[in-house]
Amino acid sequence: MHAHLKRLEAESIAIMREVAAEFSNPVMLYSIGKDSSVMVHLAMKAFYPSKPPFPFLHVDTTWKFREMIAFRGEMAKKYGFDLLVHINEDGVRQGIGPVSHGSSVHTTVMKTEGLKQALDKWQFDAAFGGARRDEEKSRAKERIFSFRNSSHAWDPRGQRPELWNLFNTRVRQGESIRVFPLSNWTELDIWQYILEEQIPIVPLYFAKERPVVKRAGTWIMVDDERLPLEPGETPEMLKVRFRTLGCYPLTGAIESEADNLEAIVEEMMIARTSERQGRLIDSDESASMEKKKREGYF
Amino acid sequence: MDAALATKTVLSAAPAGDGNLLRFITCGSVDDGKSTLIGRLLYESKTIFEDQLTTLTKDSKKHGTTGEDVDFALLVDGLEAEREQGITIDVAYRFFATPKRSFIVADTPGHEQYTRNMATGASSADLAILLVDARKGVLVQTKRHAFICSLLGVKNVVLAINKIDLAEYDEKVFQRIVADFSAFATNLGFTSILPIPLSARFGDNVTTLSDRTPWYRGKSLIEHLESVEIGRDLASAPFRFPVQWVNRPNLDFRGFSGTIASGRVRAGQDITVAASGRTTRLTRIVTADGDLDEAGAGDAVTFVLAEEVDIARGDVLTEPKSRPEVADGLSAHVIWMSETRLQPGRSYLMRIGTRWVPATVSAISHAIDVNTLEERQADHLALNEIAVCEIQTATPIAFDSYADNRGTGAFILVDRTTNETAAAGMVIRSLRRATNVHREDLALDKAARAGIKYQKPVVLWFTGLSGSGKSTIARLVEKKLHAAGHHTYMLDGDNLRHGLNSDLGFSEAERTENIRRAGEVAKLFVDAGVIVLCSFISPLRTERAFVRSILDEDEFVEIFVDTPLEECEKRDVKGLYKRARAGDIPQFTGISSPYEAPAAPELTLPTLQEDAEELADRVLEHLRDRAIAGGNWASP
């Protein structure tokens, strides 16, 4: 393994062990995407020969690609981890969705609110997320152990200084810590690691002929009948893949021939656009991620 | 550019070979161009994606300070507020890679009030880039940054003399700054200092040597970053392994998981538990990818030992021949990071390695002026101040000096009430306390005296304004404790001022002496095993900190009786406020002399919300929670 991947792996493992040792009720957020696959893999390594001493939580927005949901089940079976699924039932009752309400409302209600409900419901005092500092500017300033008050809010100005590897894990009743073991990984590191360790990922990452329509400059996959077609719009079959996976009408595909890991890594190396570009939720304004995070988004 | 060429060019941007990692920090004053330099490095290493460049160009027009040019600083200044102010306010981490190395950059701000952020960035850095504006030369801030880097153990420095374009690419300017800096830095312990003339904005000497500085024949910045030898200090230091997590999947396997802090270890060798001195054999080095024959600094592994030795999280495993210090006192450099001042005598939680231990800063040996490096006496430390302190821990801990081992010589102090990270510390040496052995030899001690009373002796120190209700509540608490069979005594102005302190008046010095004597008397009662209730206005934090400092860990319970001045004045049970307002009583607390409310008392009693009875019960509850007076009041 590359020396720098080995160092990143060791750092992530140390962070995971730290949480297991210091918190009474941790949880690992599982979003099914490639970063989650790496997180699960690292968690299996960190506690070997024990199993990870915490459950995995998927906050299901009900708009995940069908292949993602199928993959989620396969992984829980393969690794034998304890999978919790939470859906914001209030949102479902109100019929919230990305098509009818727009990306911003959908994300706030089904993802951010859903997450807060789940954290409150199970009283988790630490939650692992797969965010990386290279993803986005406000992430670059977030701590590895990121403190949240009892309303799950992040205060970017009131962050605890984080020195060496001496994490301040102390919280009071109702407060919690979000922990980001992949903070120092880049997107390329993730792919190289997946390749080296042969980590299973959702097939949507591999190029394949899929039914797509062009919306706002990106390819949107028609995964089921919930995506209303505009007049005159017909899905065409195109060889596409996803660099990042979110809710399906909000995640754009790219045209690609890369149908195996080696080809994806090669494509990554010549990539000239950043991965979040495929996510429509960030593009409203540059500072939108910070706003969401202050409200409790991962 | 055709596709093949593009592939070739950018493929080289990935780390090749063993692809090692360099972490560095950039330091500079507000306008020295740190963010611009990092933006430039990201751009030159082709780390900026097309859509980011588009956003950058858009943002440059809106927020930029470079006119029509792309403002690279905007790539790095992340948070909204900072963008509006045009300054960086926190630590941001950035990533880029060249064919030879991967890099993690900590971008930290330069203002004085942000010393803590710089220390944070430097704590994990192998190298520091110190930026100097060629037009301004070495400033006070430059010296401060160099000192902090040195304190945090950064050994390699690049002196980046930036904006050389604005100094007409003049060699004399460059040489003068180099001479100034060298004169200052000789005592800071850097192993390498490389000065480079730079223009981050125009790219001179960033990736390749610039034609505009033909007099500079050294390396470009990137060439240097790619090739600089980083001291393998931790790899060659003695073996240290702080136990992080006990790995026990079933009764047949007991392993100790953690990350090797320094040195190397081989399966089959002997290892020693630092605190107990027990030695046993390391039988297996377990990882999910199979057992290893040997492992070294930075490796996350799980050890299996030959014998069942009592080991828990927080223990340090070490090689038998070269062990760390084990002591309950140490001297350390402390960087204060909290808005709340450091109070000598107050108890904090120390985190060192994987260990949490209560710790008290027993004395500030001297504070250090970060600008002049001069030492001065100090009785407290404020945010961003640096000092050499003596620290006592509740139990002995294993450590090395920070100079010998960055992994086992570093610690943080956490405020026990707010949980904020209050300080960073770097061990200088252990303090073998001149423990009076004879005192230990006495058969009868405090514990023995307290033992026959079935209680833990403490001082319950009630502080608050005159008329706030201190004595009323304290008397209620005493009654309840007594009813439960506890041995108590109450000290207040009434019984002290009429006897022991009858020689004292009410000047500031005499009031301080009054409190000092009260504290000493309370201490004697604690030694006798008694629970002491003290009710004193004690308006000054330093007075209360003094009493705390002469008592042992957890023996001082500061109780703030929180009644607003208006309310005390309204009640005015003894008519004192009226007289003070009339000018009859000089130096009356709250009227003509200050009351400093406790910053972090163990307990606050808001008298406006609850009555004395309820508040007294809250004190008892607190004692019960802390197991001070036992949970079962009726039958101790």
Tab-separated table of C-alpha atoms in Angstrom, chain A residues 2-4 6-7 10-11 13-14 17-18 20-22 45 47-50 53 133-134 137-138 140-141 143 156-157 159-164 166-172 183-184 186 188 269-274 277 286-287 290-291, chain B residues 7 10-11 14-15 17-19 23 48-51 74-75 78-82 85 90-95 120 123 152 244-245 247 249 253 258-259 287-289 298-299 301-302 313 349 351 353 356 402 410-412 417 419 421 425:
chain	number	residue	atom	x	y	z
A	2	HIS	CA	1.174	3.572	-0.675
A	3	ALA	CA	2.865	5.001	2.425
A	4	HIS	CA	0.485	7.909	2.518
A	6	LYS	CA	-1.234	3.536	5.069
A	7	ARG	CA	-0.794	6.643	7.178
A	10	ALA	CA	-3.903	4.267	10.554
A	11	GLU	CA	-5.144	7.746	11.414
A	13	ILE	CA	-8.518	3.612	12.654
A	14	ALA	CA	-7.157	5.532	15.642
A	17	ARG	CA	-11.054	3.391	18.329
A	18	GLU	CA	-11.010	6.659	20.217
A	20	ALA	CA	-15.434	3.459	20.836
A	21	ALA	CA	-13.357	3.952	23.976
A	22	GLU	CA	-14.677	7.355	24.993
A	45	LYS	CA	-10.193	-3.289	10.409
A	47	PHE	CA	-11.711	-3.397	15.869
A	48	TYR	CA	-10.533	-6.715	14.435
A	49	PRO	CA	-10.936	-9.411	15.695
A	50	SER	CA	-13.914	-7.742	17.424
A	53	PRO	CA	-18.906	-1.876	18.826
A	133	ARG	CA	-11.965	18.383	4.226
A	134	ASP	CA	-11.147	18.489	0.529
A	137	LYS	CA	-14.470	25.076	1.807
A	138	SER	CA	-16.388	25.094	5.082
A	140	ALA	CA	-11.768	22.439	5.398
A	141	LYS	CA	-12.095	24.220	8.719
A	143	ARG	CA	-12.450	19.647	13.387
A	156	PRO	CA	-17.868	27.543	13.358
A	157	ARG	CA	-16.419	30.305	15.522
A	159	GLN	CA	-14.834	25.269	17.732
A	160	ARG	CA	-12.538	23.610	20.219
A	161	PRO	CA	-8.893	23.869	19.277
A	162	GLU	CA	-7.669	20.447	18.166
A	163	LEU	CA	-4.009	19.780	18.858
A	164	TRP	CA	-1.875	16.768	18.008
A	166	LEU	CA	-5.300	14.667	21.705
A	167	PHE	CA	-9.004	14.883	21.001
A	168	ASN	CA	-11.311	16.558	23.493
A	169	THR	CA	-14.106	14.008	23.699
A	170	ARG	CA	-15.957	15.498	26.638
A	171	VAL	CA	-19.658	16.322	26.276
A	172	ARG	CA	-22.503	16.961	28.664
A	183	SER	CA	-11.067	14.357	7.261
A	184	ASN	CA	-7.588	14.171	5.758
A	186	THR	CA	-8.871	13.350	-0.726
A	188	LEU	CA	-8.325	10.410	-5.128
A	269	MET	CA	-6.561	11.507	-12.225
A	270	ILE	CA	-7.505	13.436	-15.303
A	271	ALA	CA	-10.700	14.812	-13.780
A	272	ARG	CA	-11.044	18.516	-14.126
A	273	THR	CA	-14.194	19.085	-12.101
A	274	SER	CA	-14.752	18.575	-8.387
A	277	GLN	CA	-20.378	19.604	-8.881
A	286	SER	CA	-20.821	29.022	-2.445
A	287	ALA	CA	-21.606	29.364	1.237
A	290	GLU	CA	-21.884	26.165	5.765
A	291	LYS	CA	-25.480	27.280	6.284
B	7	THR	CA	-3.588	12.322	-19.234
B	10	VAL	CA	-2.134	15.131	-14.793
B	11	LEU	CA	-1.299	11.535	-13.993
B	14	ALA	CA	-0.618	11.796	-8.178
B	15	PRO	CA	1.954	10.758	-5.613
B	17	GLY	CA	6.676	5.659	-5.343
B	18	ASP	CA	6.329	5.422	-1.589
B	19	GLY	CA	4.303	8.645	-1.748
B	23	ARG	CA	2.389	18.329	6.777
B	48	ILE	CA	-8.027	23.245	-8.476
B	49	PHE	CA	-10.858	21.825	-10.529
B	50	GLU	CA	-12.540	23.667	-13.368
B	51	ASP	CA	-15.748	24.384	-11.479
B	74	LEU	CA	-10.493	33.226	-1.861
B	75	LEU	CA	-9.882	29.521	-2.509
B	78	GLY	CA	-13.642	29.282	3.765
B	79	LEU	CA	-16.224	30.686	6.055
B	80	GLU	CA	-18.675	33.358	5.048
B	81	ALA	CA	-17.806	35.767	7.837
B	82	GLU	CA	-14.149	35.630	6.961
B	85	GLN	CA	-13.989	40.662	6.635
B	90	ASP	CA	-9.440	29.797	11.905
B	91	VAL	CA	-7.331	26.849	10.942
B	92	ALA	CA	-8.093	25.447	7.503
B	93	TYR	CA	-6.566	22.319	6.041
B	94	ARG	CA	-5.741	22.004	2.356
B	95	PHE	CA	-4.476	19.118	0.309
B	120	THR	CA	-3.078	24.126	16.701
B	123	SER	CA	1.124	20.848	16.568
B	152	LEU	CA	5.546	23.279	19.219
B	244	GLN	CA	-6.313	3.096	23.458
B	245	TRP	CA	-8.884	0.336	23.593
B	247	ASN	CA	-9.973	-5.531	22.420
B	249	PRO	CA	-14.228	-10.120	21.320
B	253	PHE	CA	-8.732	-13.164	23.001
B	258	GLY	CA	-3.686	1.587	19.840
B	259	THR	CA	-1.272	3.525	17.676
B	287	THR	CA	-3.947	-6.439	12.376
B	288	ALA	CA	-6.940	-7.225	10.189
B	289	ASP	CA	-4.474	-7.946	7.360
B	298	GLY	CA	2.258	5.615	13.447
B	299	ASP	CA	1.049	2.032	12.980
B	301	VAL	CA	-2.095	-2.306	15.775
B	302	THR	CA	-3.346	-4.660	18.476
B	313	ARG	CA	-6.886	2.400	28.435
B	349	LEU	CA	-8.695	17.529	33.321
B	351	ARG	CA	-5.379	14.569	28.523
B	353	GLY	CA	-1.734	10.154	25.388
B	356	TRP	CA	-7.459	11.547	31.326
B	402	TYR	CA	8.260	17.158	24.525
B	410	ALA	CA	2.170	16.771	24.741
B	411	PHE	CA	-1.062	17.304	26.653
B	412	ILE	CA	-4.197	19.420	26.732
B	417	THR	CA	-17.187	22.717	33.972
B	419	ASN	CA	-15.484	21.087	28.741
B	421	THR	CA	-10.057	22.906	25.634
B	425	GLY	CA	0.991	21.882	27.131
